[in-house]
């Protein structure tokens, strides 16, 4: 199946010149590919945006990116494994660039979710010129603990769909 649209607005974002192709899952295998001339949200635009997702048995591979050489760039790929009631996600490579600022993973990002335990971050370490984000071992409260080292959040506000403004609560010991 193939869908073409001149534009799509969803969740505060806009996709221009959109193409979606799908291979209907047969015997558990299938996939979807989305391509857009541009994707915009939170005051930022990615040109040549694409998402490819494929499923084979209990593994879902994904690739999200945008055109090389643009001032804003996203490149993320990895695998999610569906284990009946649990989900495990491994991001092998993550690189997000906003003009001169960027974040890149150091080692695979590893997350899991189960109905009983909730979301667990096993490994997360992102670094770039604006600082570092690192998951630290979870405490007994099951909270997700992220250590932030000299990190300027302003350039990253768009990830939450905000245009240059990011608010929140930070607590620590």
Tab-separated table of N, CA and C in Angstrom:
chain	number	residue	atom	x	y	z
A	1	UNK	N	0.844	-1.170	0.000
A	1	UNK	CA	0.000	0.000	0.000
A	1	UNK	C	0.894	1.239	0.000
A	2	UNK	N	0.453	2.283	-0.670
A	2	UNK	CA	1.221	3.523	-0.735
A	2	UNK	C	0.272	4.702	-0.553
A	3	UNK	N	0.707	5.682	0.270
A	3	UNK	CA	-0.061	6.887	0.537
A	3	UNK	C	0.809	8.080	0.199
A	4	UNK	N	0.261	9.017	-0.547
A	4	UNK	CA	0.958	10.256	-0.873
A	4	UNK	C	0.111	11.425	-0.386
A	5	UNK	N	0.769	12.424	0.213
A	5	UNK	CA	0.051	13.611	0.680
A	5	UNK	C	0.967	14.819	0.546
A	6	UNK	N	0.377	15.959	0.224
A	6	UNK	CA	1.183	17.174	0.116
A	6	UNK	C	1.619	17.666	1.492
A	7	UNK	N	0.850	17.301	2.532
A	7	UNK	CA	1.209	17.702	3.882
A	7	UNK	C	0.383	16.969	4.913
A	8	UNK	N	0.916	16.907	6.129
A	8	UNK	CA	0.229	16.280	7.246
A	8	UNK	C	0.636	17.007	8.512
A	9	UNK	N	-0.347	17.419	9.299
A	9	UNK	CA	-0.078	18.033	10.588
A	9	UNK	C	-0.539	17.079	11.675
A	10	UNK	N	0.364	16.782	12.622
A	10	UNK	CA	0.031	15.871	13.711
A	10	UNK	C	0.852	16.233	14.943
A	11	UNK	N	0.216	16.293	16.101
A	11	UNK	CA	0.870	16.548	17.393
A	11	UNK	C	1.780	17.775	17.360
A	12	UNK	N	1.347	18.829	16.699
A	12	UNK	CA	2.135	20.060	16.656
A	12	UNK	C	3.249	20.046	15.634
A	13	UNK	N	3.376	18.972	14.891
A	13	UNK	CA	4.403	18.875	13.859
A	13	UNK	C	3.784	18.882	12.475
A	14	UNK	N	4.626	19.165	11.474
A	14	UNK	CA	4.138	19.210	10.101
A	14	UNK	C	5.110	18.466	9.191
A	15	UNK	N	4.555	17.606	8.349
A	15	UNK	CA	5.320	16.880	7.341
A	15	UNK	C	4.885	17.391	5.979
A	16	UNK	N	5.843	17.757	5.113
A	16	UNK	CA	5.526	18.238	3.770
A	16	UNK	C	5.966	17.210	2.741
A	17	UNK	N	5.179	17.082	1.664
A	17	UNK	CA	5.430	16.127	0.580
A	17	UNK	C	5.700	14.742	1.163
A	18	UNK	N	4.687	14.178	1.760
A	18	UNK	CA	4.775	12.933	2.511
A	18	UNK	C	4.471	11.729	1.634
A	19	UNK	N	5.243	10.672	1.823
A	19	UNK	CA	5.033	9.395	1.158
A	19	UNK	C	5.145	8.301	2.211
A	20	UNK	N	4.134	7.432	2.267
A	20	UNK	CA	4.149	6.307	3.198
A	20	UNK	C	3.911	5.039	2.399
A	21	UNK	N	4.832	4.095	2.519
A	21	UNK	CA	4.679	2.797	1.871
A	21	UNK	C	4.638	1.732	2.940
A	22	UNK	N	3.796	0.748	2.728
A	22	UNK	CA	3.624	-0.290	3.738
A	22	UNK	C	3.602	-1.660	3.082
A	23	UNK	N	4.238	-2.599	3.748
A	23	UNK	CA	4.100	-3.999	3.364
A	23	UNK	C	3.299	-4.649	4.476
A	24	UNK	N	2.100	-5.027	4.172
A	24	UNK	CA	1.196	-5.597	5.169
A	24	UNK	C	1.845	-6.838	5.781
A	25	UNK	N	1.865	-6.927	7.111
A	25	UNK	CA	2.481	-8.102	7.745
A	25	UNK	C	1.830	-9.417	7.294
A	26	UNK	N	2.663	-10.320	6.854
A	26	UNK	CA	2.235	-11.666	6.481
A	26	UNK	C	3.092	-12.622	7.296
A	27	UNK	N	2.464	-13.511	8.030
A	27	UNK	CA	3.201	-14.440	8.901
A	27	UNK	C	4.126	-13.697	9.867
A	28	UNK	N	3.704	-12.514	10.318
A	28	UNK	CA	4.484	-11.767	11.307
A	28	UNK	C	5.545	-10.859	10.732
A	29	UNK	N	5.780	-10.880	9.409
A	29	UNK	CA	6.800	-10.024	8.798
A	29	UNK	C	6.123	-8.898	8.020
A	30	UNK	N	6.669	-7.688	8.129
A	30	UNK	CA	6.113	-6.565	7.396
A	30	UNK	C	6.908	-5.316	7.691
A	31	UNK	N	6.454	-4.197	7.153
A	31	UNK	CA	7.178	-2.968	7.404
A	31	UNK	C	6.458	-1.757	6.881
A	32	UNK	N	6.991	-0.607	7.264
A	32	UNK	CA	6.454	0.654	6.796
A	32	UNK	C	7.623	1.616	6.579
A	33	UNK	N	7.511	2.428	5.540
A	33	UNK	CA	8.529	3.425	5.223
A	33	UNK	C	7.843	4.762	5.023
A	34	UNK	N	8.308	5.778	5.738
A	34	UNK	CA	7.761	7.124	5.626
A	34	UNK	C	8.871	8.038	5.146
A	35	UNK	N	8.572	8.858	4.155
A	35	UNK	CA	9.529	9.856	3.683
A	35	UNK	C	8.814	11.184	3.531
A	36	UNK	N	9.497	12.257	3.913
A	36	UNK	CA	8.916	13.592	3.786
A	36	UNK	C	10.001	14.549	3.314
A	37	UNK	N	9.610	15.482	2.467
A	37	UNK	CA	10.543	16.514	2.027
A	37	UNK	C	11.080	17.264	3.234
A	38	UNK	N	10.195	17.498	4.214
A	38	UNK	CA	10.618	18.133	5.465
A	38	UNK	C	9.674	17.748	6.592
A	39	UNK	N	10.224	17.787	7.801
A	39	UNK	CA	9.447	17.568	9.018
A	39	UNK	C	9.776	18.714	9.959
A	40	UNK	N	8.750	19.391	10.463
A	40	UNK	CA	8.964	20.558	11.328
A	40	UNK	C	8.168	20.422	12.608
A	41	UNK	N	8.766	20.813	13.712
A	41	UNK	CA	8.076	20.925	15.001
A	41	UNK	C	8.959	21.736	15.937
A	42	UNK	N	8.306	22.430	16.865
A	42	UNK	CA	9.029	23.223	17.850
A	42	UNK	C	9.968	24.257	17.255
A	43	UNK	N	9.658	24.776	16.070
A	43	UNK	CA	10.507	25.800	15.467
A	43	UNK	C	11.730	25.257	14.750
A	44	UNK	N	11.885	23.952	14.621
A	44	UNK	CA	13.018	23.337	13.911
A	44	UNK	C	12.503	22.561	12.707
A	45	UNK	N	13.325	22.466	11.670
A	45	UNK	CA	12.959	21.729	10.468
A	45	UNK	C	14.063	20.753	10.101
A	46	UNK	N	13.653	19.534	9.798
A	46	UNK	CA	14.561	18.514	9.273
A	46	UNK	C	14.209	18.315	7.810
A	47	UNK	N	15.186	18.413	6.914
A	47	UNK	CA	14.935	18.182	5.498
A	47	UNK	C	15.263	16.731	5.160
A	48	UNK	N	14.545	16.200	4.184
A	48	UNK	CA	14.761	14.823	3.774
A	48	UNK	C	14.522	13.833	4.900
A	49	UNK	N	13.441	14.022	5.649
A	49	UNK	CA	13.140	13.191	6.817
A	49	UNK	C	12.633	11.820	6.381
A	50	UNK	N	13.062	10.760	7.086
A	50	UNK	CA	12.590	9.408	6.785
A	50	UNK	C	12.523	8.547	8.039
A	51	UNK	N	11.623	7.582	7.997
A	51	UNK	CA	11.468	6.580	9.048
A	51	UNK	C	11.227	5.248	8.344
A	52	UNK	N	12.017	4.251	8.680
A	52	UNK	CA	11.816	2.897	8.171
A	52	UNK	C	11.680	1.968	9.362
A	53	UNK	N	10.619	1.179	9.378
A	53	UNK	CA	10.369	0.230	10.454
A	53	UNK	C	10.044	-1.115	9.813
A	54	UNK	N	10.718	-2.159	10.271
A	54	UNK	CA	10.461	-3.496	9.754
A	54	UNK	C	10.278	-4.478	10.892
A	55	UNK	N	9.368	-5.434	10.703
A	55	UNK	CA	9.106	-6.429	11.741
A	55	UNK	C	9.331	-7.816	11.163
A	56	UNK	N	10.089	-8.603	11.901
A	56	UNK	CA	10.318	-9.993	11.550
A	56	UNK	C	10.243	-10.798	12.833
A	57	UNK	N	9.237	-11.662	12.913
A	57	UNK	CA	8.961	-12.437	14.114
A	57	UNK	C	8.793	-11.493	15.303
A	58	UNK	N	9.652	-11.561	16.331
A	58	UNK	CA	9.454	-10.698	17.492
A	58	UNK	C	10.413	-9.510	17.514
A	59	UNK	N	11.135	-9.254	16.419
A	59	UNK	CA	12.050	-8.106	16.356
A	59	UNK	C	11.520	-7.020	15.429
A	60	UNK	N	11.644	-5.789	15.903
A	60	UNK	CA	11.249	-4.624	15.121
A	60	UNK	C	12.499	-3.761	14.946
A	61	UNK	N	12.970	-3.633	13.720
A	61	UNK	CA	14.129	-2.771	13.469
A	61	UNK	C	13.620	-1.405	13.029
A	62	UNK	N	14.367	-0.359	13.407
A	62	UNK	CA	13.935	0.993	13.057
A	62	UNK	C	15.131	1.849	12.665
A	63	UNK	N	14.853	2.786	11.775
A	63	UNK	CA	15.839	3.747	11.295
A	63	UNK	C	15.096	5.060	11.094
A	64	UNK	N	15.560	6.111	11.766
A	64	UNK	CA	14.966	7.441	11.668
A	64	UNK	C	16.087	8.387	11.293
A	65	UNK	N	15.855	9.249	10.306
A	65	UNK	CA	16.929	10.154	9.925
A	65	UNK	C	16.469	11.313	9.075
A	66	UNK	N	17.455	12.099	8.678
A	66	UNK	CA	17.220	13.232	7.791
A	66	UNK	C	18.451	13.406	6.916
A	67	UNK	N	18.342	14.289	5.929
A	67	UNK	CA	19.413	14.477	4.949
A	67	UNK	C	20.733	14.885	5.591
A	68	UNK	N	21.806	14.261	5.140
A	68	UNK	CA	23.159	14.633	5.573
A	68	UNK	C	23.460	16.050	5.100
A	69	UNK	N	24.253	16.763	5.858
A	69	UNK	CA	24.706	18.086	5.457
A	69	UNK	C	23.759	19.219	5.808
A	70	UNK	N	22.558	18.923	6.302
A	70	UNK	CA	21.632	19.978	6.703
A	70	UNK	C	22.044	20.519	8.065
A	71	UNK	N	21.594	21.731	8.414
A	71	UNK	CA	21.989	22.322	9.698
A	71	UNK	C	21.349	21.608	10.881
A	72	UNK	N	20.192	20.976	10.681
A	72	UNK	CA	19.553	20.149	11.703
A	72	UNK	C	19.530	18.719	11.170
A	73	UNK	N	20.002	17.781	11.973
A	73	UNK	CA	20.180	16.405	11.509
A	73	UNK	C	19.788	15.421	12.597
A	74	UNK	N	19.103	14.355	12.209
A	74	UNK	CA	18.768	13.270	13.118
A	74	UNK	C	19.157	11.966	12.441
A	75	UNK	N	19.790	11.085	13.200
A	75	UNK	CA	20.122	9.756	12.709
A	75	UNK	C	20.064	8.800	13.907
A	76	UNK	N	19.066	7.925	13.911
A	76	UNK	CA	18.864	6.987	15.016
A	76	UNK	C	18.497	5.624	14.425
A	77	UNK	N	19.163	4.561	14.888
A	77	UNK	CA	18.735	3.234	14.476
A	77	UNK	C	18.957	2.221	15.579
A	78	UNK	N	18.135	1.165	15.509
A	78	UNK	CA	18.233	0.134	16.523
A	78	UNK	C	17.195	-0.940	16.334
A	79	UNK	N	16.934	-1.685	17.414
A	79	UNK	CA	16.028	-2.834	17.389
A	79	UNK	C	15.191	-2.846	18.662
A	80	UNK	N	13.923	-3.163	18.506
A	80	UNK	CA	13.046	-3.405	19.646
A	80	UNK	C	12.638	-4.874	19.585
A	81	UNK	N	12.637	-5.524	20.732
A	81	UNK	CA	12.255	-6.929	20.804
A	81	UNK	C	11.014	-7.064	21.668
A	82	UNK	N	9.977	-7.638	21.077
A	82	UNK	CA	8.706	-7.844	21.768
A	82	UNK	C	8.739	-9.226	22.412
A	83	UNK	N	8.782	-9.254	23.726
A	83	UNK	CA	8.860	-10.507	24.478
A	83	UNK	C	7.541	-10.745	25.198
A	84	UNK	N	6.478	-10.990	24.448
A	84	UNK	CA	5.121	-11.180	24.951
A	84	UNK	C	4.659	-9.988	25.777
A	85	UNK	N	4.916	-9.960	27.090
A	85	UNK	CA	4.444	-8.870	27.943
A	85	UNK	C	5.498	-7.783	28.135
A	86	UNK	N	6.703	-8.002	27.675
A	86	UNK	CA	7.804	-7.062	27.866
A	86	UNK	C	8.303	-6.535	26.527
A	87	UNK	N	8.964	-5.401	26.578
A	87	UNK	CA	9.564	-4.811	25.394
A	87	UNK	C	10.979	-4.386	25.743
A	88	UNK	N	11.948	-4.780	24.932
A	88	UNK	CA	13.340	-4.372	25.113
A	88	UNK	C	13.750	-3.569	23.887
A	89	UNK	N	14.395	-2.421	24.105
A	89	UNK	CA	14.812	-1.561	23.006
A	89	UNK	C	16.308	-1.306	23.119
A	90	UNK	N	17.005	-1.461	21.994
A	90	UNK	CA	18.428	-1.148	21.917
A	90	UNK	C	18.627	-0.167	20.758
A	91	UNK	N	19.144	1.010	21.084
A	91	UNK	CA	19.464	2.009	20.068
A	91	UNK	C	20.967	1.916	19.837
A	92	UNK	N	21.334	1.397	18.679
A	92	UNK	CA	22.752	1.196	18.378
A	92	UNK	C	23.468	2.502	18.066
A	93	UNK	N	22.765	3.425	17.425
A	93	UNK	CA	23.383	4.697	17.084
A	93	UNK	C	22.347	5.812	17.178
A	94	UNK	N	22.735	6.894	17.826
A	94	UNK	CA	21.877	8.073	17.926
A	94	UNK	C	22.747	9.311	17.762
A	95	UNK	N	22.390	10.147	16.816
A	95	UNK	CA	23.106	11.408	16.590
A	95	UNK	C	22.042	12.448	16.253
A	96	UNK	N	21.964	13.480	17.083
A	96	UNK	CA	21.019	14.569	16.877
A	96	UNK	C	21.812	15.860	16.838
A	97	UNK	N	21.696	16.583	15.721
A	97	UNK	CA	22.471	17.815	15.555
A	97	UNK	C	21.540	18.981	15.268
A	98	UNK	N	21.769	20.080	15.990
A	98	UNK	CA	21.048	21.333	15.797
A	98	UNK	C	22.090	22.402	15.532
A	99	UNK	N	22.257	22.736	14.282
A	99	UNK	CA	23.280	23.686	13.884
A	99	UNK	C	24.626	23.251	14.455
A	100	UNK	N	25.217	23.992	15.398
A	100	UNK	CA	26.541	23.627	15.923
A	100	UNK	C	26.481	22.733	17.154
A	101	UNK	N	25.302	22.487	17.687
A	101	UNK	CA	25.141	21.635	18.867
A	101	UNK	C	24.791	20.222	18.418
A	102	UNK	N	25.287	19.230	19.120
A	102	UNK	CA	24.895	17.858	18.813
A	102	UNK	C	25.006	16.988	20.055
A	103	UNK	N	24.305	15.884	20.007
A	103	UNK	CA	24.395	14.822	21.009
A	103	UNK	C	24.581	13.510	20.256
A	104	UNK	N	25.455	12.665	20.758
A	104	UNK	CA	25.661	11.350	20.168
A	104	UNK	C	25.781	10.335	21.299
A	105	UNK	N	25.306	9.117	21.042
A	105	UNK	CA	25.399	8.101	22.083
A	105	UNK	C	26.822	7.572	22.175
A	106	UNK	N	27.161	7.141	23.359
A	106	UNK	CA	28.427	6.453	23.608
A	106	UNK	C	28.046	5.074	24.115
A	107	UNK	N	28.088	4.104	23.243
A	107	UNK	CA	27.605	2.770	23.543
A	107	UNK	C	26.123	2.692	23.266
A	108	UNK	N	25.606	1.477	23.063
A	108	UNK	CA	24.184	1.329	22.769
A	108	UNK	C	23.315	1.825	23.919
A	109	UNK	N	22.201	2.453	23.574
A	109	UNK	CA	21.200	2.845	24.558
A	109	UNK	C	20.311	1.624	24.768
A	110	UNK	N	20.075	1.273	26.009
A	110	UNK	CA	19.298	0.068	26.311
A	110	UNK	C	18.187	0.403	27.299
A	111	UNK	N	16.948	0.109	26.891
A	111	UNK	CA	15.764	0.369	27.704
A	111	UNK	C	14.888	-0.878	27.706
A	112	UNK	N	14.047	-1.013	28.702
A	112	UNK	CA	13.055	-2.077	28.684
A	112	UNK	C	11.792	-1.593	29.377
A	113	UNK	N	10.683	-2.250	29.038
A	113	UNK	CA	9.413	-1.929	29.670
A	113	UNK	C	8.668	-3.228	29.957
A	114	UNK	N	8.142	-3.304	31.156
A	114	UNK	CA	7.236	-4.400	31.500
A	114	UNK	C	6.113	-3.810	32.341
A	115	UNK	N	4.944	-4.432	32.259
A	115	UNK	CA	3.796	-3.939	33.019
A	115	UNK	C	4.084	-3.969	34.515
A	116	UNK	N	4.833	-4.958	34.963
A	116	UNK	CA	5.135	-5.089	36.389
A	116	UNK	C	6.174	-4.069	36.861
A	117	UNK	N	7.252	-3.903	36.107
A	117	UNK	CA	8.370	-3.055	36.545
A	117	UNK	C	8.349	-1.657	35.945
A	118	UNK	N	7.553	-1.418	34.906
A	118	UNK	CA	7.536	-0.127	34.242
A	118	UNK	C	8.747	0.053	33.329
A	119	UNK	N	9.150	1.290	33.123
A	119	UNK	CA	10.275	1.611	32.252
A	119	UNK	C	11.582	1.514	33.020
A	120	UNK	N	12.557	0.831	32.444
A	120	UNK	CA	13.888	0.731	33.046
A	120	UNK	C	14.918	1.178	32.015
A	121	UNK	N	15.848	2.008	32.442
A	121	UNK	CA	16.950	2.457	31.595
A	121	UNK	C	18.186	1.686	32.022
A	122	UNK	N	18.676	0.824	31.160
A	122	UNK	CA	19.836	-0.009	31.487
A	122	UNK	C	21.143	0.676	31.118
A	123	UNK	N	21.137	1.369	29.984
A	123	UNK	CA	22.327	2.127	29.585
A	123	UNK	C	21.896	3.312	28.741
A	124	UNK	N	22.334	4.496	29.122
A	124	UNK	CA	22.069	5.718	28.375
A	124	UNK	C	23.210	6.664	28.649
A	125	UNK	N	23.924	7.010	27.603
A	125	UNK	CA	24.997	7.992	27.747
A	125	UNK	C	25.057	8.771	26.448
A	126	UNK	N	24.647	10.033	26.512
A	126	UNK	CA	24.672	10.939	25.370
A	126	UNK	C	25.610	12.082	25.701
A	127	UNK	N	26.435	12.465	24.746
A	127	UNK	CA	27.390	13.544	25.000
A	127	UNK	C	27.540	14.406	23.754
A	128	UNK	N	27.907	15.648	23.981
A	128	UNK	CA	28.154	16.599	22.912
A	128	UNK	C	28.667	17.891	23.504
A	129	UNK	N	28.847	18.911	22.671
A	129	UNK	CA	29.387	20.191	23.157
A	129	UNK	C	28.546	20.843	24.252
A	130	UNK	N	27.226	20.574	24.279
A	130	UNK	CA	26.393	21.229	25.288
A	130	UNK	C	26.321	20.445	26.592
A	131	UNK	N	27.031	19.317	26.694
A	131	UNK	CA	27.083	18.583	27.953
A	131	UNK	C	26.853	17.097	27.784
A	132	UNK	N	26.538	16.460	28.912
A	132	UNK	CA	26.357	15.014	28.930
A	132	UNK	C	25.078	14.647	29.670
A	133	UNK	N	24.410	13.600	29.180
A	133	UNK	CA	23.271	13.003	29.854
A	133	UNK	C	23.612	11.537	30.061
A	134	UNK	N	23.509	11.061	31.310
A	134	UNK	CA	23.863	9.677	31.593
A	134	UNK	C	22.872	9.095	32.589
A	135	UNK	N	22.361	7.907	32.272
A	135	UNK	CA	21.490	7.207	33.223
A	135	UNK	C	22.370	6.605	34.296
A	136	UNK	N	21.941	6.743	35.523
A	136	UNK	CA	22.661	6.144	36.644
A	136	UNK	C	21.753	5.060	37.225
A	137	UNK	N	22.320	4.117	37.979
A	137	UNK	CA	21.507	3.004	38.490
A	137	UNK	C	20.256	3.486	39.210
A	138	UNK	N	19.153	2.758	38.962
A	138	UNK	CA	17.886	3.114	39.584
A	138	UNK	C	17.941	2.818	41.080
A	139	UNK	N	17.298	3.692	41.847
A	139	UNK	CA	17.256	3.482	43.294
A	139	UNK	C	16.024	2.639	43.656
A	140	UNK	N	15.767	2.496	44.905
A	140	UNK	CA	14.661	1.646	45.359
A	140	UNK	C	13.293	2.216	45.019
A	141	UNK	N	13.213	3.489	44.641
A	141	UNK	CA	11.917	4.083	44.297
A	141	UNK	C	11.505	3.761	42.866
A	142	UNK	N	12.351	3.071	42.114
A	142	UNK	CA	12.120	2.741	40.701
A	142	UNK	C	12.086	3.979	39.817
A	143	UNK	N	12.593	5.090	40.304
A	143	UNK	CA	12.669	6.293	39.483
A	143	UNK	C	13.796	6.136	38.463
A	144	UNK	N	13.642	6.814	37.340
A	144	UNK	CA	14.712	6.833	36.347
A	144	UNK	C	15.607	7.999	36.705
A	145	UNK	N	16.863	7.716	36.950
A	145	UNK	CA	17.806	8.748	37.356
A	145	UNK	C	18.731	9.090	36.198
A	146	UNK	N	18.752	10.357	35.846
A	146	UNK	CA	19.614	10.837	34.765
A	146	UNK	C	20.553	11.880	35.357
A	147	UNK	N	21.850	11.678	35.178
A	147	UNK	CA	22.833	12.657	35.625
A	147	UNK	C	23.090	13.618	34.463
A	148	UNK	N	23.005	14.895	34.762
A	148	UNK	CA	23.215	15.937	33.761
A	148	UNK	C	24.477	16.684	34.135
A	149	UNK	N	25.418	16.742	33.216
A	149	UNK	CA	26.681	17.429	33.473
A	149	UNK	C	26.809	18.637	32.559
A	150	UNK	N	26.687	19.830	33.151
A	150	UNK	CA	26.869	21.088	32.420
A	150	UNK	C	26.115	21.087	31.100
A	151	UNK	N	24.833	20.793	31.162
A	151	UNK	CA	24.042	20.613	29.948
A	151	UNK	C	23.143	21.813	29.707
A	152	UNK	N	23.232	22.425	28.533
A	152	UNK	CA	22.389	23.538	28.142
A	152	UNK	C	21.159	22.974	27.437
A	153	UNK	N	19.999	23.062	28.086
A	153	UNK	CA	18.776	22.489	27.533
A	153	UNK	C	18.125	23.344	26.452
A	154	UNK	N	18.423	24.622	26.392
A	154	UNK	CA	17.728	25.527	25.479
A	154	UNK	C	17.702	25.047	24.028
A	155	UNK	N	18.829	24.607	23.449
A	155	UNK	CA	18.760	24.180	22.042
A	155	UNK	C	17.897	22.941	21.815
A	156	UNK	N	17.595	22.200	22.878
A	156	UNK	CA	16.894	20.927	22.749
A	156	UNK	C	15.410	21.023	23.059
A	157	UNK	N	14.909	22.218	23.320
A	157	UNK	CA	13.501	22.396	23.675
A	157	UNK	C	12.570	21.877	22.581
A	158	UNK	N	13.007	21.936	21.331
A	158	UNK	CA	12.145	21.507	20.235
A	158	UNK	C	11.767	20.024	20.335
A	159	UNK	N	12.586	19.203	21.001
A	159	UNK	CA	12.278	17.779	21.128
A	159	UNK	C	10.962	17.572	21.867
A	160	UNK	N	10.629	18.487	22.732
A	160	UNK	CA	9.346	18.436	23.423
A	160	UNK	C	8.280	19.254	22.711
A	161	UNK	N	8.568	19.702	21.495
A	161	UNK	CA	7.619	20.487	20.724
A	161	UNK	C	7.551	21.932	21.150
A	162	UNK	N	8.566	22.395	21.898
A	162	UNK	CA	8.578	23.770	22.380
A	162	UNK	C	9.538	24.603	21.546
A	163	UNK	N	9.203	25.829	21.320
A	163	UNK	CA	10.019	26.715	20.506
A	163	UNK	C	10.931	27.556	21.401
A	164	UNK	N	12.110	27.010	21.736
A	164	UNK	CA	13.106	27.760	22.488
A	164	UNK	C	12.849	27.870	23.974
A	165	UNK	N	11.867	27.150	24.510
A	165	UNK	CA	11.548	27.255	25.923
A	165	UNK	C	11.332	25.856	26.499
A	166	UNK	N	12.014	25.571	27.580
A	166	UNK	CA	11.876	24.274	28.205
A	166	UNK	C	11.754	24.482	29.703
A	167	UNK	N	10.704	23.915	30.277
A	167	UNK	CA	10.482	24.023	31.709
A	167	UNK	C	10.350	22.645	32.299
A	168	UNK	N	10.617	22.512	33.570
A	168	UNK	CA	10.461	21.232	34.219
A	168	UNK	C	10.910	21.303	35.646
A	169	UNK	N	10.980	20.168	36.248
A	169	UNK	CA	11.406	20.086	37.636
A	169	UNK	C	12.611	19.181	37.717
A	170	UNK	N	13.598	19.612	38.446
A	170	UNK	CA	14.824	18.848	38.627
A	170	UNK	C	15.048	18.696	40.114
A	171	UNK	N	15.222	17.470	40.545
A	171	UNK	CA	15.509	17.260	41.952
A	171	UNK	C	16.687	16.312	42.052
A	172	UNK	N	17.371	16.380	43.143
A	172	UNK	CA	18.523	15.502	43.297
A	172	UNK	C	19.052	15.552	44.711
A	173	UNK	N	20.021	14.680	44.923
A	173	UNK	CA	20.569	14.598	46.271
A	173	UNK	C	21.960	15.137	46.351
